[in-house]
Tab-separated table of C-alpha atoms in Angstrom:
chain	number	residue	atom	x	y	z
Q	1	UNK	CA	28.076	-13.073	49.333
Q	2	UNK	CA	29.839	-10.446	51.396
Q	3	UNK	CA	33.024	-12.510	51.423
Q	4	UNK	CA	33.043	-12.366	47.617
Q	5	UNK	CA	31.955	-8.758	47.412
Q	6	UNK	CA	34.708	-7.542	49.696
Q	7	UNK	CA	37.224	-8.096	46.901
Q	8	UNK	CA	35.346	-5.916	44.416
Q	9	UNK	CA	37.243	-2.906	43.175
Q	10	UNK	CA	36.180	0.713	43.389
Q	11	UNK	CA	33.234	1.522	41.120
Q	12	UNK	CA	31.896	-2.043	40.937
Q	13	UNK	CA	28.106	-2.255	41.143
Q	14	UNK	CA	25.622	-4.774	42.556
Q	15	UNK	CA	21.881	-4.711	41.807
Q	16	UNK	CA	19.872	-3.186	44.658
Q	17	UNK	CA	17.380	-6.062	44.969
Q	18	UNK	CA	20.124	-8.645	45.250
Q	19	UNK	CA	21.991	-6.544	47.766
Q	20	UNK	CA	18.988	-5.893	50.012
Q	21	UNK	CA	18.067	-9.567	49.968
Q	22	UNK	CA	21.388	-10.585	51.529
Q	23	UNK	CA	21.773	-7.814	54.085
Q	24	UNK	CA	21.991	-9.346	57.564
Q	25	UNK	CA	18.769	-8.434	59.304
Q	26	UNK	CA	18.332	-9.713	62.851
Q	27	UNK	CA	15.596	-12.103	64.035
Q	28	UNK	CA	13.129	-9.193	63.953
Q	29	UNK	CA	14.080	-8.363	60.366
Q	30	UNK	CA	15.956	-5.248	61.466
Q	31	UNK	CA	19.376	-3.760	60.810
Q	32	UNK	CA	20.987	-0.955	62.838
Q	33	UNK	CA	21.373	2.397	61.079
Q	34	UNK	CA	23.773	5.089	62.288
Q	35	UNK	CA	22.809	8.652	61.342
Q	36	UNK	CA	25.698	11.061	60.766
Q	37	UNK	CA	25.440	14.728	59.801
Q	38	UNK	CA	26.936	14.717	56.315
Q	39	UNK	CA	28.997	17.910	56.520
Q	40	UNK	CA	30.108	18.180	60.157
Q	41	UNK	CA	30.592	14.451	60.820
Q	42	UNK	CA	28.531	14.508	64.038
Q	43	UNK	CA	27.148	11.082	64.911
Q	44	UNK	CA	23.556	11.997	65.711
Q	45	UNK	CA	21.786	8.781	66.709
Q	46	UNK	CA	21.349	5.108	65.984
Q	47	UNK	CA	18.022	3.483	65.171
Q	48	UNK	CA	16.741	0.460	63.246
Q	49	UNK	CA	15.452	-0.159	59.736
Q	50	UNK	CA	13.776	-3.029	57.938
Q	51	UNK	CA	13.904	-3.670	54.198
Q	52	UNK	CA	10.758	-1.645	53.563
Q	53	UNK	CA	12.015	1.380	55.484
Q	54	UNK	CA	15.308	1.216	53.573
Q	55	UNK	CA	13.394	1.238	50.285
Q	56	UNK	CA	11.166	4.095	51.378
Q	57	UNK	CA	14.168	6.133	52.558
Q	58	UNK	CA	15.930	5.666	49.228
Q	59	UNK	CA	12.791	6.546	47.278
Q	60	UNK	CA	11.629	9.551	49.302
Q	61	UNK	CA	15.005	10.919	50.361
Q	62	UNK	CA	13.710	11.356	53.926
Q	63	UNK	CA	14.839	8.898	56.583
Q	64	UNK	CA	12.268	6.353	57.743
Q	65	UNK	CA	13.164	3.974	60.588
Q	66	UNK	CA	11.300	1.114	62.201
Q	67	UNK	CA	10.368	1.948	65.787
Q	68	UNK	CA	10.956	-1.091	67.995
Q	69	UNK	CA	9.052	0.438	70.930
Q	70	UNK	CA	6.026	1.449	68.880
Q	71	UNK	CA	6.308	-1.400	66.322
Q	72	UNK	CA	5.601	0.887	63.403
Q	73	UNK	CA	7.339	2.944	60.748
Q	74	UNK	CA	8.947	6.040	62.176
Q	75	UNK	CA	9.307	8.854	59.707
Q	76	UNK	CA	11.875	10.917	61.541
Q	77	UNK	CA	10.593	14.415	62.241
Q	78	UNK	CA	7.010	13.697	61.196
Q	79	UNK	CA	5.694	15.041	64.478
Q	80	UNK	CA	8.678	17.091	65.742
Q	81	UNK	CA	9.637	18.643	62.413
Q	82	UNK	CA	13.205	17.481	63.036
Q	83	UNK	CA	13.516	15.680	59.751
Q	84	UNK	CA	16.521	13.894	58.304
Q	85	UNK	CA	17.132	14.345	54.612
Q	86	UNK	CA	19.154	11.474	53.195
Q	87	UNK	CA	22.406	12.515	51.526
Q	88	UNK	CA	23.968	9.073	51.123
Q	89	UNK	CA	23.296	5.578	52.426
Q	90	UNK	CA	26.231	3.257	53.127
Q	91	UNK	CA	26.495	-0.364	54.236
Q	92	UNK	CA	29.420	-2.098	55.857
Q	93	UNK	CA	31.750	-4.919	54.840
Q	94	UNK	CA	29.676	-7.752	56.284
Q	95	UNK	CA	26.266	-6.225	55.606
Q	96	UNK	CA	25.019	-5.944	59.160
Q	97	UNK	CA	25.093	-2.168	59.704
Q	98	UNK	CA	23.993	0.901	57.744
Q	99	UNK	CA	25.468	4.400	57.875
Q	100	UNK	CA	23.156	7.212	56.822
Q	101	UNK	CA	24.729	10.514	55.879
Q	102	UNK	CA	21.942	12.977	56.505
Q	103	UNK	CA	21.072	16.616	56.778
Q	104	UNK	CA	19.455	16.881	60.192
Q	105	UNK	CA	17.050	19.716	60.826
Q	106	UNK	CA	17.313	20.903	64.422
Q	107	UNK	CA	17.748	18.332	67.167
Q	108	UNK	CA	18.144	14.622	66.406
Q	109	UNK	CA	17.445	13.572	70.010
Q	110	UNK	CA	13.941	13.431	71.510
Q	111	UNK	CA	15.321	15.488	74.429
Q	112	UNK	CA	16.030	18.273	71.937
Q	113	UNK	CA	19.733	17.847	72.324
Q	114	UNK	CA	21.485	17.969	68.959
Q	115	UNK	CA	22.585	14.315	69.177
Q	116	UNK	CA	21.711	11.382	71.425
Q	117	UNK	CA	25.229	10.655	72.715
Q	118	UNK	CA	25.296	13.097	75.604
Q	119	UNK	CA	26.561	10.754	78.329
Q	120	UNK	CA	30.347	10.557	78.648
Q	121	UNK	CA	31.383	7.268	80.245
Q	122	UNK	CA	34.506	7.923	82.301
Q	123	UNK	CA	36.588	5.698	84.580
Q	124	UNK	CA	34.481	6.146	87.715
Q	125	UNK	CA	31.433	8.101	86.618
Q	126	UNK	CA	29.233	9.099	83.725
Q	127	UNK	CA	28.901	12.810	83.003
Q	128	UNK	CA	26.086	14.618	81.176
Q	129	UNK	CA	27.535	16.701	78.340
Q	130	UNK	CA	24.578	18.841	77.268
Q	131	UNK	CA	21.353	20.301	78.593
Q	132	UNK	CA	17.839	19.456	77.464
Q	133	UNK	CA	16.755	21.659	74.527
Q	134	UNK	CA	20.373	22.639	73.769
Q	135	UNK	CA	19.964	21.420	70.184
Q	136	UNK	CA	17.114	23.748	69.337
Q	137	UNK	CA	18.000	26.525	66.965
X	1	UNK	CA	16.332	5.321	84.844
X	2	UNK	CA	17.069	6.843	81.454
X	3	UNK	CA	13.764	8.735	81.490
X	4	UNK	CA	14.883	10.436	84.722
X	5	UNK	CA	18.454	10.932	83.595
X	6	UNK	CA	17.503	12.658	80.390
X	7	UNK	CA	16.516	15.753	82.380
X	8	UNK	CA	19.919	16.046	84.089
X	9	UNK	CA	21.796	19.233	83.364
X	10	UNK	CA	25.258	19.556	81.880
X	11	UNK	CA	27.979	18.401	84.273
X	12	UNK	CA	25.740	16.086	86.327
X	13	UNK	CA	27.393	12.780	87.223
X	14	UNK	CA	26.184	9.218	87.741
X	15	UNK	CA	28.280	6.460	89.355
X	16	UNK	CA	29.783	4.115	86.759
X	17	UNK	CA	28.563	0.894	88.390
X	18	UNK	CA	24.976	2.112	88.537
X	19	UNK	CA	25.138	3.323	84.956
X	20	UNK	CA	26.573	0.117	83.535
X	21	UNK	CA	23.999	-1.957	85.394
X	22	UNK	CA	21.096	-0.245	83.610
X	23	UNK	CA	22.540	-0.028	80.101
X	24	UNK	CA	20.248	-1.900	77.719
X	25	UNK	CA	22.148	-4.988	76.665
X	26	UNK	CA	20.371	-7.340	74.252
X	27	UNK	CA	19.452	-10.966	74.982
X	28	UNK	CA	23.092	-11.930	74.436
X	29	UNK	CA	24.250	-9.306	76.944
X	30	UNK	CA	25.617	-7.111	74.160
X	31	UNK	CA	25.320	-3.461	73.180
X	32	UNK	CA	26.308	-1.988	69.794
X	33	UNK	CA	29.358	0.294	69.767
X	34	UNK	CA	30.076	2.718	66.935
X	35	UNK	CA	33.751	3.625	66.471
X	36	UNK	CA	34.465	7.122	65.167
X	37	UNK	CA	37.874	8.659	64.484
X	38	UNK	CA	38.049	11.397	67.111
X	39	UNK	CA	39.607	14.148	65.016
X	40	UNK	CA	38.323	13.603	61.464
X	41	UNK	CA	34.823	12.379	62.370
X	42	UNK	CA	35.055	9.310	60.108
X	43	UNK	CA	32.682	6.557	61.199
X	44	UNK	CA	34.999	3.561	61.051
X	45	UNK	CA	32.948	0.502	62.051
X	46	UNK	CA	30.319	-0.856	64.370
X	47	UNK	CA	30.842	-3.846	66.643
X	48	UNK	CA	29.484	-5.165	69.944
X	49	UNK	CA	30.544	-4.948	73.592
X	50	UNK	CA	29.454	-6.584	76.812
X	51	UNK	CA	29.842	-5.093	80.270
X	52	UNK	CA	33.234	-6.692	80.781
X	53	UNK	CA	34.622	-5.397	77.495
X	54	UNK	CA	33.351	-1.906	78.348
X	55	UNK	CA	35.176	-2.066	81.677
X	56	UNK	CA	38.368	-3.363	80.088
X	57	UNK	CA	38.248	-0.644	77.410
X	58	UNK	CA	37.867	2.081	80.034
X	59	UNK	CA	40.669	0.632	82.173
X	60	UNK	CA	43.185	-0.115	79.430
X	61	UNK	CA	42.376	2.715	77.030
X	62	UNK	CA	42.431	0.270	74.100
X	63	UNK	CA	39.162	-0.829	72.565
X	64	UNK	CA	38.022	-4.370	73.352
X	65	UNK	CA	34.862	-5.716	71.671
X	66	UNK	CA	32.997	-8.989	72.001
X	67	UNK	CA	33.203	-11.007	68.797
X	68	UNK	CA	29.833	-12.563	68.031
X	69	UNK	CA	31.267	-14.856	65.348
X	70	UNK	CA	34.145	-16.111	67.479
X	71	UNK	CA	32.325	-15.772	70.844
X	72	UNK	CA	35.335	-14.309	72.558
X	73	UNK	CA	36.863	-10.978	73.513
X	74	UNK	CA	38.261	-9.161	70.515
X	75	UNK	CA	41.043	-6.762	71.355
X	76	UNK	CA	40.995	-4.703	68.195
X	77	UNK	CA	44.344	-4.785	66.419
X	78	UNK	CA	45.805	-7.559	68.582
X	79	UNK	CA	46.726	-9.581	65.505
X	80	UNK	CA	46.609	-6.919	62.749
X	81	UNK	CA	48.285	-4.127	64.698
X	82	UNK	CA	45.387	-1.861	63.718
X	83	UNK	CA	44.598	-0.860	67.260
X	84	UNK	CA	42.008	1.612	68.479
X	85	UNK	CA	43.041	3.862	71.333
X	86	UNK	CA	40.030	5.126	73.248
X	87	UNK	CA	39.730	8.903	73.390
X	88	UNK	CA	36.201	9.139	74.810
X	89	UNK	CA	33.293	6.757	75.370
X	90	UNK	CA	29.736	8.050	74.992
X	91	UNK	CA	26.314	6.479	75.526
X	92	UNK	CA	23.003	7.585	74.106
X	93	UNK	CA	19.782	8.933	75.589
X	94	UNK	CA	18.086	5.579	76.111
X	95	UNK	CA	21.219	3.599	76.932
X	96	UNK	CA	21.151	1.137	74.069
X	97	UNK	CA	24.103	2.324	71.953
X	98	UNK	CA	27.695	3.358	72.609
X	99	UNK	CA	29.817	5.783	70.597
X	100	UNK	CA	33.568	5.332	70.901
X	101	UNK	CA	35.761	8.234	69.888
X	102	UNK	CA	39.027	6.539	69.013
X	103	UNK	CA	42.396	7.012	67.443
X	104	UNK	CA	42.522	4.293	64.796
X	105	UNK	CA	45.909	3.037	63.663
X	106	UNK	CA	45.794	2.141	59.970
X	107	UNK	CA	42.740	0.399	58.596
X	108	UNK	CA	39.668	-0.273	60.745
X	109	UNK	CA	38.210	-2.779	58.272
X	110	UNK	CA	39.430	-6.380	57.971
X	111	UNK	CA	39.684	-5.754	54.187
X	112	UNK	CA	42.307	-3.095	54.955
X	113	UNK	CA	39.999	-0.329	53.844
X	114	UNK	CA	40.123	2.604	56.240
X	115	UNK	CA	36.507	2.099	57.324
X	116	UNK	CA	33.908	-0.649	56.883
X	117	UNK	CA	31.218	1.451	55.148
X	118	UNK	CA	32.455	1.128	51.585
X	119	UNK	CA	29.172	0.155	49.916
X	120	UNK	CA	27.059	3.077	48.731
X	121	UNK	CA	23.397	2.072	48.496
X	122	UNK	CA	21.852	4.010	45.628
X	123	UNK	CA	18.370	3.934	44.070
X	124	UNK	CA	18.982	1.013	41.713
X	125	UNK	CA	22.388	-0.330	42.626
X	126	UNK	CA	25.069	-0.554	45.273
X	127	UNK	CA	28.493	0.822	44.386
X	128	UNK	CA	31.867	-0.065	45.925
X	129	UNK	CA	33.607	3.107	47.089
X	130	UNK	CA	37.129	1.876	47.876
X	131	UNK	CA	39.595	-0.823	46.947
X	132	UNK	CA	40.943	-3.556	49.209
X	133	UNK	CA	44.066	-2.394	51.062
X	134	UNK	CA	43.285	1.277	50.355
X	135	UNK	CA	43.426	2.040	54.078
X	136	UNK	CA	46.991	0.874	54.550
X	137	UNK	CA	49.464	3.654	55.175
């Protein structure tokens, strides 16, 4: 389907149920979802969703992932308060990755850094860019 | 290792070889890599790397992925000319995702849209945001 859909012009629409049924989930039924702060463009984190967590996120407007380590739904911020309000959900050309534009409250990372990408991989070494708790208001 | 490393303070350094040896590659030896335009913040695409393509990308300064469909190294832009110059490579808190800050020449998407995330997933439908070839200069 994605080969056909890639020719569609701006404004064309596909029914949600059809679209979600052909997204390319992996063997565990999961698809990677990148979370980006909608106004600043910061890439905050990447996690995984299944079809049910996609539907819940669209319905509730709060991001719900699937936790691979805990094997359960992970309503971001439920315990930490660092919730992600969904602004817009996007999918890519071949339907194997999601991009979530969100409004992140506080720190996205469990270390309380603003985002999870705090290691810079250089030629000979990897450097830590931010301190623990640096993403707290 | 990542549990220990998450407490490291800003400016701490880890040797590259050690770091790359503990990154969490999947069963195929691959790790997802998000490409983001370094100055505008646009999320352009997501693709996959293995350890060798990470090392080549760091050495050459041009992004090299592993193509899962073609099962070969994929030097972005080699045929299209739409190359990605690496500005900075990041890795996340638990070492299972890379973020590449790049300078993208032309379109990142094979449809010649600027980025691959041109489907907006709404409540009832999915809407195409951009036309084919809209990312060509």
